[in-house]
Short mmCIF file of C-alpha atoms in Angstrom, two decimals:
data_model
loop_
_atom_site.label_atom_id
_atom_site.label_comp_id
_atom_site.label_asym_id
_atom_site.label_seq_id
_atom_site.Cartn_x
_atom_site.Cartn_y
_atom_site.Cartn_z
CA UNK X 5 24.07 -15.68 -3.52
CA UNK X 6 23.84 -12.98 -6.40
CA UNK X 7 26.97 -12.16 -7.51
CA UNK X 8 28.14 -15.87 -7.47
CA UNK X 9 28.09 -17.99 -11.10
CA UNK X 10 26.38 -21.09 -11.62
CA UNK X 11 29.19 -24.10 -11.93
CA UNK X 12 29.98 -24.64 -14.94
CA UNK X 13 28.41 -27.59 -16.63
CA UNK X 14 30.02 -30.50 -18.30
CA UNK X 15 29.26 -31.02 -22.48
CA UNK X 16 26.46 -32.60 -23.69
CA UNK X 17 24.99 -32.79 -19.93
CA UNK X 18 21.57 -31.08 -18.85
CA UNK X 19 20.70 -31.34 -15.55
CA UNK X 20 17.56 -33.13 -14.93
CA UNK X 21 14.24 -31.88 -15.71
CA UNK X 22 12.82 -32.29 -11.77
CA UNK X 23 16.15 -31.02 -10.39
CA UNK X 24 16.06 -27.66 -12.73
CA UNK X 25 12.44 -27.22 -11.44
CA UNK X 26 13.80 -27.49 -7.82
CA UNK X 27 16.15 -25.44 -7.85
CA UNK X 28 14.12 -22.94 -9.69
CA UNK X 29 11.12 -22.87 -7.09
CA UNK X 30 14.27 -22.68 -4.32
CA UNK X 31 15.42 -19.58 -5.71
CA UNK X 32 11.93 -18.11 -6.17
CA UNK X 33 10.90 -19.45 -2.63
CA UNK X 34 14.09 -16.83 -1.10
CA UNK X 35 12.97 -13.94 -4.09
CA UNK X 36 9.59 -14.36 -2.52
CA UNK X 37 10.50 -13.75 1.01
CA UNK X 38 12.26 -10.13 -0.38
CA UNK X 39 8.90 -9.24 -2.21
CA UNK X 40 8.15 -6.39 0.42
CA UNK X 41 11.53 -4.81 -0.66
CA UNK X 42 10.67 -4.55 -4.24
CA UNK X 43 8.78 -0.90 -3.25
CA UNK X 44 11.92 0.87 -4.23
CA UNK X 45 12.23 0.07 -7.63
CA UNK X 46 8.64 0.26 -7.70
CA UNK X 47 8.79 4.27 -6.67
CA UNK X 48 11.65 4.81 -9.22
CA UNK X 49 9.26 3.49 -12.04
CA UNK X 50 6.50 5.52 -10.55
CA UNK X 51 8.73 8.49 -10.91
CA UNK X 52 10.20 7.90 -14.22
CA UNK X 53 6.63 7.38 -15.63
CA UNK X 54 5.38 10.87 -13.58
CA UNK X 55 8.37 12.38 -15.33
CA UNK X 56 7.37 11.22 -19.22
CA UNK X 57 10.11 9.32 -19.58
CA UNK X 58 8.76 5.44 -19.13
CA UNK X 59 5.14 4.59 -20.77
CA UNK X 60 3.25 2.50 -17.96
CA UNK X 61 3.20 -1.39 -18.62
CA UNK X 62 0.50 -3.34 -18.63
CA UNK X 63 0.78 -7.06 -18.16
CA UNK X 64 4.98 -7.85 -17.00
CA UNK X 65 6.28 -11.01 -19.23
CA UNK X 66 9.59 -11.71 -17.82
CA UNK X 67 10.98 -9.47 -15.31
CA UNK X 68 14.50 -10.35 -16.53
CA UNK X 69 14.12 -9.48 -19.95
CA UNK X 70 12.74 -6.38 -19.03
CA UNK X 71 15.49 -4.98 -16.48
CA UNK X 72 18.10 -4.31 -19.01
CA UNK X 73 16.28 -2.15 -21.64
CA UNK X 74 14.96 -0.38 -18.33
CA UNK X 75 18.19 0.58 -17.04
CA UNK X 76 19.00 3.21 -19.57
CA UNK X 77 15.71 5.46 -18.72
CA UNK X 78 15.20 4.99 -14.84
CA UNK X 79 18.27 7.97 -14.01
CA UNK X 80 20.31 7.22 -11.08
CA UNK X 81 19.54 3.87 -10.73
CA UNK X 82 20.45 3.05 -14.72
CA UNK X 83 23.97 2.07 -13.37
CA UNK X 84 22.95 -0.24 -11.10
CA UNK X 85 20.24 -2.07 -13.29
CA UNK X 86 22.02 -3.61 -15.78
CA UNK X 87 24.63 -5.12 -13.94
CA UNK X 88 21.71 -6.58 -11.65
CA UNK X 89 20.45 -8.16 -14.73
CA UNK X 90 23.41 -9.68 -15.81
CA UNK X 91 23.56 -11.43 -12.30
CA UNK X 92 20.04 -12.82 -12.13
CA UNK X 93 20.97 -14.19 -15.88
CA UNK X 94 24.07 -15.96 -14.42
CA UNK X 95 21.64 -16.98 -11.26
CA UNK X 96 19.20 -18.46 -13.68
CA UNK X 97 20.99 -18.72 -16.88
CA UNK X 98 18.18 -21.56 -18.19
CA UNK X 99 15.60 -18.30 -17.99
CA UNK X 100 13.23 -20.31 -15.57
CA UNK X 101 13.10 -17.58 -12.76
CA UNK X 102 10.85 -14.98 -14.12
CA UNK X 103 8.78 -16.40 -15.74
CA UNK X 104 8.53 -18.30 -12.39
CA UNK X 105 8.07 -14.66 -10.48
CA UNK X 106 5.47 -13.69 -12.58
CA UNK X 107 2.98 -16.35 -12.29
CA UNK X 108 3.63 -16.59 -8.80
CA UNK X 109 2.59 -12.87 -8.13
CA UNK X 110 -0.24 -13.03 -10.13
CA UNK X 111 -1.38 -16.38 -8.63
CA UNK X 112 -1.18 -14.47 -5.14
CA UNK X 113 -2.52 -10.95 -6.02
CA UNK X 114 -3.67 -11.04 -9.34
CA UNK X 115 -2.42 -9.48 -12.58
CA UNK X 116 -2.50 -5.92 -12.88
CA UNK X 117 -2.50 -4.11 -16.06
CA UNK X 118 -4.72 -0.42 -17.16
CA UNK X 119 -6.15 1.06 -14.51
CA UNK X 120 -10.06 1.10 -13.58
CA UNK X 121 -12.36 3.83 -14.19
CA UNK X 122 -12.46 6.58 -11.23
CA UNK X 123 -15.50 5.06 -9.08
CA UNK X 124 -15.07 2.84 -5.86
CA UNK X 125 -16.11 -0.39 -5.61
CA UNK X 126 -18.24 -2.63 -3.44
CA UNK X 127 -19.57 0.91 -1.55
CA UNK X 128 -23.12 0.35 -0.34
CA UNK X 129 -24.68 2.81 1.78
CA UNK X 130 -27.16 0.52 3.86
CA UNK X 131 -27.41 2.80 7.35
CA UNK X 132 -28.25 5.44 8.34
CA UNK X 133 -26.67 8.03 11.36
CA UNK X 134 -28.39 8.21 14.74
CA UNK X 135 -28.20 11.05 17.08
CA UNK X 136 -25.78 9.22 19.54
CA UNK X 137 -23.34 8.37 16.02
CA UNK X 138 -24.02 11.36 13.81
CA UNK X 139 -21.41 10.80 11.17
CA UNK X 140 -20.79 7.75 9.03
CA UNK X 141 -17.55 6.04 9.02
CA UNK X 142 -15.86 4.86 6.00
CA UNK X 143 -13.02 2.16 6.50
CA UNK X 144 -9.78 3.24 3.47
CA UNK X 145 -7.95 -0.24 2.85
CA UNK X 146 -4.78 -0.77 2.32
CA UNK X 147 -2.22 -2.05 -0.34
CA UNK X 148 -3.79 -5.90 -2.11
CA UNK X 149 -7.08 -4.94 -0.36
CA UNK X 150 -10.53 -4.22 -0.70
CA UNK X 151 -13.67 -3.00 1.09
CA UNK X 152 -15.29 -6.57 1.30
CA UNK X 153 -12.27 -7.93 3.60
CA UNK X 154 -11.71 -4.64 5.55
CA UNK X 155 -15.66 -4.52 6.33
CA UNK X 156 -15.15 -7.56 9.11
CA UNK X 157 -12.33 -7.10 10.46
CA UNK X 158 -12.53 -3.02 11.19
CA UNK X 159 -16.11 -2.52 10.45
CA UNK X 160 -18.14 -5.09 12.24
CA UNK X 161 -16.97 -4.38 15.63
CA UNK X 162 -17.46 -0.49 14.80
CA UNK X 163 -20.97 -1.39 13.60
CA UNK X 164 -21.64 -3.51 17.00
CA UNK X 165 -21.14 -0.36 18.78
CA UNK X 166 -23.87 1.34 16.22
CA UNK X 167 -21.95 3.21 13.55
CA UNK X 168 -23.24 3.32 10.21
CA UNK X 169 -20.04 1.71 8.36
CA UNK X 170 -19.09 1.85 4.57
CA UNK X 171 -16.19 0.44 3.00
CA UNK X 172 -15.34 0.63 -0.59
CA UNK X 173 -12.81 -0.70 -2.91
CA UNK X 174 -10.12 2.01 -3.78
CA UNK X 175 -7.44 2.24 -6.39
CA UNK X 176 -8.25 -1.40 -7.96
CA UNK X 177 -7.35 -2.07 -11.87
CA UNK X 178 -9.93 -2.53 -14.49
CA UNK X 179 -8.82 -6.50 -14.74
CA UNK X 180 -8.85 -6.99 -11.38
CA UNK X 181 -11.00 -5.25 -9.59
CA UNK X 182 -10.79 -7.36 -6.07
CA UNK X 183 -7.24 -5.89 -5.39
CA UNK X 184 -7.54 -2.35 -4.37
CA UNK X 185 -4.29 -0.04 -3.39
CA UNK X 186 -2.51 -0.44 -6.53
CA UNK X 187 -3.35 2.30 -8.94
CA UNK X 188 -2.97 6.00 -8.32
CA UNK X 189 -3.05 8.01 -5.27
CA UNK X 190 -3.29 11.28 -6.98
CA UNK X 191 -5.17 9.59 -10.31
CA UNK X 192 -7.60 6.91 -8.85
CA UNK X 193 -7.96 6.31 -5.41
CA UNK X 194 -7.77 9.66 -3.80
CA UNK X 195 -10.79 11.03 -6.40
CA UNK X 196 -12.55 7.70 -6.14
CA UNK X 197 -12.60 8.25 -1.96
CA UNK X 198 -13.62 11.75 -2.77
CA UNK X 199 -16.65 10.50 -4.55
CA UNK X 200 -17.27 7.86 -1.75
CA UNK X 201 -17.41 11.03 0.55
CA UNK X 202 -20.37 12.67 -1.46
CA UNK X 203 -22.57 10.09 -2.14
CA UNK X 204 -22.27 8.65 1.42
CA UNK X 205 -23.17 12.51 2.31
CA UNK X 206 -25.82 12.71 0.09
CA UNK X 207 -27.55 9.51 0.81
CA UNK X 208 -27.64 10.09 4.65
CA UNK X 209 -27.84 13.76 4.93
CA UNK X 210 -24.75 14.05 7.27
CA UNK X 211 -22.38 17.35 6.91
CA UNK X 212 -19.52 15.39 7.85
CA UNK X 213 -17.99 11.92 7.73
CA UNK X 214 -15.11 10.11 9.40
CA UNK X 215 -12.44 8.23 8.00
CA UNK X 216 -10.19 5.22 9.40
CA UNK X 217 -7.16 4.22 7.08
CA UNK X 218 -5.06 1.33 7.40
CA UNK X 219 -1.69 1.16 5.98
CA UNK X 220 -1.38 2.76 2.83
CA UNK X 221 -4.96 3.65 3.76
CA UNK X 222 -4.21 6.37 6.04
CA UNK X 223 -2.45 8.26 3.31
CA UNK X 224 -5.61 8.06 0.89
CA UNK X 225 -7.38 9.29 3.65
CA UNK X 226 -5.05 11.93 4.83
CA UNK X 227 -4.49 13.41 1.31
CA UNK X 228 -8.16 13.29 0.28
CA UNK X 229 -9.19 15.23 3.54
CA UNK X 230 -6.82 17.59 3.27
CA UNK X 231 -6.39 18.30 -0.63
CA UNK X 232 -9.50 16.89 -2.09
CA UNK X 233 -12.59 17.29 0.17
CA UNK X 234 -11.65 20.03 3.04
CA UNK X 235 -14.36 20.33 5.49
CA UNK X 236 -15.99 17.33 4.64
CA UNK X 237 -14.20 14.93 6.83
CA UNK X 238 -14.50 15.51 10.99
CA UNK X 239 -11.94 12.72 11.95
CA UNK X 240 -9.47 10.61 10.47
CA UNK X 241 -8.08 7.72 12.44
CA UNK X 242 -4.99 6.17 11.37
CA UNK X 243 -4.45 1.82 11.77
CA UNK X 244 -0.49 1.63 11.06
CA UNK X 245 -0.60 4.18 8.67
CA UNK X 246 1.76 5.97 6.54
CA UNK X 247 1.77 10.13 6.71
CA UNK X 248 4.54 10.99 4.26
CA UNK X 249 7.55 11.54 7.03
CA UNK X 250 11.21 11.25 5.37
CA UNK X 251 11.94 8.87 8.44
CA UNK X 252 9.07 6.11 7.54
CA UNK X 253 11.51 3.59 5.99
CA UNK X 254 8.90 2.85 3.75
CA UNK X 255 10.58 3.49 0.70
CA UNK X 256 13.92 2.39 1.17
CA UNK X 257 16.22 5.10 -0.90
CA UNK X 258 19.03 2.24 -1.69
CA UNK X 259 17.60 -0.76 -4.18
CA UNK X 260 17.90 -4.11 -2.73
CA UNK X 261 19.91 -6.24 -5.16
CA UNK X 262 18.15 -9.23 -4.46
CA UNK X 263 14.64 -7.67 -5.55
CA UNK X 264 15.64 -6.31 -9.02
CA UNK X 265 13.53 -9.15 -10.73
CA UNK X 266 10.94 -8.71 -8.76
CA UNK X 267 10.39 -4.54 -8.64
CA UNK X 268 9.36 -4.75 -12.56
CA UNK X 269 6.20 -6.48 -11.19
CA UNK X 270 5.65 -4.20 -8.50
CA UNK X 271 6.17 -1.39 -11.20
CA UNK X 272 2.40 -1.19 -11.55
CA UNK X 273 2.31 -0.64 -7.58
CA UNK X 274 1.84 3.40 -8.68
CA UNK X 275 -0.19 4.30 -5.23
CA UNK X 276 2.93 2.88 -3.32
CA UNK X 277 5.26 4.92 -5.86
CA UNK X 278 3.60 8.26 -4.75
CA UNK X 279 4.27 7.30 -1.31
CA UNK X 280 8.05 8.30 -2.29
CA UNK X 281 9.15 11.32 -0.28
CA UNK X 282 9.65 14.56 -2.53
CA UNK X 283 6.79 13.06 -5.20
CA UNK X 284 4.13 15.25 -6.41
CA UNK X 285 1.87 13.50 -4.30
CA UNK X 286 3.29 14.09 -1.09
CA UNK X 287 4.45 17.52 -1.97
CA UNK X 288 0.86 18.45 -2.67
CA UNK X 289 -0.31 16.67 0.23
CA UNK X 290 1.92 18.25 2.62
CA UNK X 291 1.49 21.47 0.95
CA UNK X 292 2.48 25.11 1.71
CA UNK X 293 1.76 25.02 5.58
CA UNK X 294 4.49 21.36 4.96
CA UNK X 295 2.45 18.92 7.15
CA UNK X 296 -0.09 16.08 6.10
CA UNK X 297 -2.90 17.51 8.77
CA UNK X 298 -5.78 19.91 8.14
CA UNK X 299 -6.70 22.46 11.21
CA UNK X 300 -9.96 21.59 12.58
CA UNK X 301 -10.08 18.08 11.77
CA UNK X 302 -9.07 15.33 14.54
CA UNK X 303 -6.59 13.25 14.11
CA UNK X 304 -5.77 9.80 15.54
CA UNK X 305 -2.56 8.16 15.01
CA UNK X 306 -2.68 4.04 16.18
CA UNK X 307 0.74 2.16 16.11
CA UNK X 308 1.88 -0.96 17.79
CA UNK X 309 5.69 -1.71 18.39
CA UNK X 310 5.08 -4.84 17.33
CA UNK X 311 4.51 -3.52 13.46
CA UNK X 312 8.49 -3.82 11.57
CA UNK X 313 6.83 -2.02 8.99
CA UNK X 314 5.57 1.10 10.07
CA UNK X 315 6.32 1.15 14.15
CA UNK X 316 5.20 4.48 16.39
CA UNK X 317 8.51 6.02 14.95
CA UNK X 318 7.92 5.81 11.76
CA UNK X 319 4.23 6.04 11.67
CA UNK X 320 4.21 9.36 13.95
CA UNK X 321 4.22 12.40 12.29
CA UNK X 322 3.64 15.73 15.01
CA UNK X 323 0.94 18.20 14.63
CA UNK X 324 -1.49 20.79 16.51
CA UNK X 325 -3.91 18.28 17.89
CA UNK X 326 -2.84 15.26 16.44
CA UNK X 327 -3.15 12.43 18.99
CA UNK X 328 -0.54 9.45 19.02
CA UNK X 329 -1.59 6.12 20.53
CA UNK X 330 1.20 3.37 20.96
CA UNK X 331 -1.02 -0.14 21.91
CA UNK X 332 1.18 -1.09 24.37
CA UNK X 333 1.21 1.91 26.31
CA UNK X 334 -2.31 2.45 25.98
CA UNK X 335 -3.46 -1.68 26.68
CA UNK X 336 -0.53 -3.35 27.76
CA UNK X 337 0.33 -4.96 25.00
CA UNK X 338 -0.58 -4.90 20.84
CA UNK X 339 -0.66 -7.04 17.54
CA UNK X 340 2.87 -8.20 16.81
CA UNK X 341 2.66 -7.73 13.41
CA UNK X 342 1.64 -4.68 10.60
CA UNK X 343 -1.04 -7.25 9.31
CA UNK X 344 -2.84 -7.75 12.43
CA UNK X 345 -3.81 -4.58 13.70
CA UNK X 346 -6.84 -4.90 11.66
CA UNK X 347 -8.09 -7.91 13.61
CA UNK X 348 -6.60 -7.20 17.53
CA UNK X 349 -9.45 -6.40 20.02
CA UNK X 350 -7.45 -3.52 21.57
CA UNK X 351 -6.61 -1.78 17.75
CA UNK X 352 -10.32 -2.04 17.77
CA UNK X 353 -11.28 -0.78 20.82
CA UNK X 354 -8.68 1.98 20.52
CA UNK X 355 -10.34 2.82 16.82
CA UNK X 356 -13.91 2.93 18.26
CA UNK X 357 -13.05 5.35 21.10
CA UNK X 358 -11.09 7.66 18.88
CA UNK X 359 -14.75 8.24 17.01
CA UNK X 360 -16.70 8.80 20.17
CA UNK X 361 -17.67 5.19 20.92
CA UNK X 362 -16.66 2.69 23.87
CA UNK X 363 -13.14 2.79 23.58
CA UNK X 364 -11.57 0.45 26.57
CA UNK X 365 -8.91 -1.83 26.09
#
């Protein structure tokens, strides 16, 4: 456990080559399972860079090395650092753990480093509205996504029921440009779905478009229909998504201990950072009026109990108008898991009927 030291070792012995390695990949294996936790650190480097006071990273080396020289310019959390660094150094005093972390993460999702120019990816506008489906749909990814693997699992059943479907690639870095949900809300990914919205308007002559945002996806969409593009957006649908509400749980205000190595990864996570509550994001999403919803757009709010990450009561946020659809309630049962509500038959049914289509479970 952290906290504990490593037994001392007897002079002139090493332990075995194979037996370090083990018991490295053991510790990375349980550091691993914590990766969803490392958001919180992740939102207090968001905010320290939003603030001037930590230059952005590109490429991490060793998360260890990195958490102590850290501690003195992330604010309240500066006391807690540096102690956590001195117990992932008596953890893995040989120094085989991060560099362990870091090629792990960026075998799974890619490095991450500068961020890519402000235009979506992978956005091909290849229909056309028909009278009976007037406005285009574009499908907003979530967090390690992209358009190309949210097209089949939300899109083709939409498109079976004859909507014209588009689904770029939003908030992906320059170097790796198949990972979208990274970068910036406010900087990338909410201007980049903004520009999605025009072309798609101006290629197929519709006034309006709808939007369906999974996960992290739901905030893009939210924010860029409210702040960026008012008017332009008829619906938005929401697959597990996050709306900014205090109560989410997503961003955990207390940091994990047994994440510290791993949050200097996710420090390049900055979309997820802006999902803090009380960050200029969400305090210019919510806005004046305080809530995430524009009047006169319809909004659609899918949850399954089954999702630990972002369940009805955390995923709910109230509004004029704003429906709320639990899957269980509304089919009898739901996905058992945040991941797949993007391929359940009911979230899709439930989807197609909130735009107008067939919509029975």
């Amino acid at each position: 456990m952290l906290g504990s030291r490593t037994p001392a070792r007897s002079p002139g012995r090493r332990p075995a080559r194979g037996s370090t390695r083990r018991s490295a990949r053991s510790r990375l294996a349980g550091a691993l399972a914590a990766l969803p936790l490392a958001i919180p650190l992740a939102a207090a480097v968001g905010s320290a860079q939003a603030a001037g006071d930590l230059a952005p990273r590109a490429h991490a080396q060793s998360p260890l090395d990195q958490l102590g020289p850290l501690a003195g310019q992330l604010g309240p959390l500066a006391g807690q650092l540096g102690p956590l660094a001195d117990q992932l150094r008596d953890l893995d005093p040989a120094g085989e753990l991060g560099p362990y972390v870091t090629e792990a993460l960026n075998g799974i999702n890619g490095p991450i480093g500068a961020p890519g120019p402000p235009a979506a990816v992978d956005a091909p506008v290849t229909c056309r509205p028909t009278p009976a489906r007037p406005r285009p749909v574009i499908l907003v990814h979530g967090t390690f996504d992209n358009g190309a693997n949210t097209l089949p699992r939300l899109g083709e059943p939409l498109r079976r029921q004859g909507f014209c479907v588009v689904a770029p690639t939003l908030g992906a870095y320059a170097d790796n440009p198949a990972r979208g949900g990274l970068d910036s809300i406010v900087a990338a990914a909410g201007p980049q779905l903004a520009g999605v919205i025009d072309h798609v308007r101006a290629v197929t002559g519709a006034p309006q478009v709808d939007l369906v945002g999974y996960s992290q996806g739901a905030a893009i969409a939210g924010y860029t229909t409210k702040v960026l593009r008012p008017g332009a957006v008829a619906n938005v649908v929401s697959v597990g998504g996050y709306w900014g509400a205090d109560n989410s749980g997503l961003i955990p205000h207390q940091l994990p201990r047994e994440i510290a190595g791993l949050g200097l990864w996710a420090a390049n996570l900055r979309g997820l950072a802006e999902l803090s509550p009380g960050s200029p994001m969400i305090t210019a999403w919510y806005g004046l009026d305080r809530t995430p919803f524009l009047p006169g757009v319809g909004y659609t709010l899918i949850a399954t109990r089954g999702d630990h990450l972002l369940p009805p009561e955390r995923s709910f946020v109230p509004g004029p108008g704003v429906r709320w659809v639990v899957t269980e309630d509304a089919c009898g049962g739901g996905p058992n898991s945040h991941g797949g509500m993007v391929v359940d038959g009911r979230t899709h049914a439930l989807v197609a009927g909130a735009l107008g289509g067939a919509g029975g479970c």
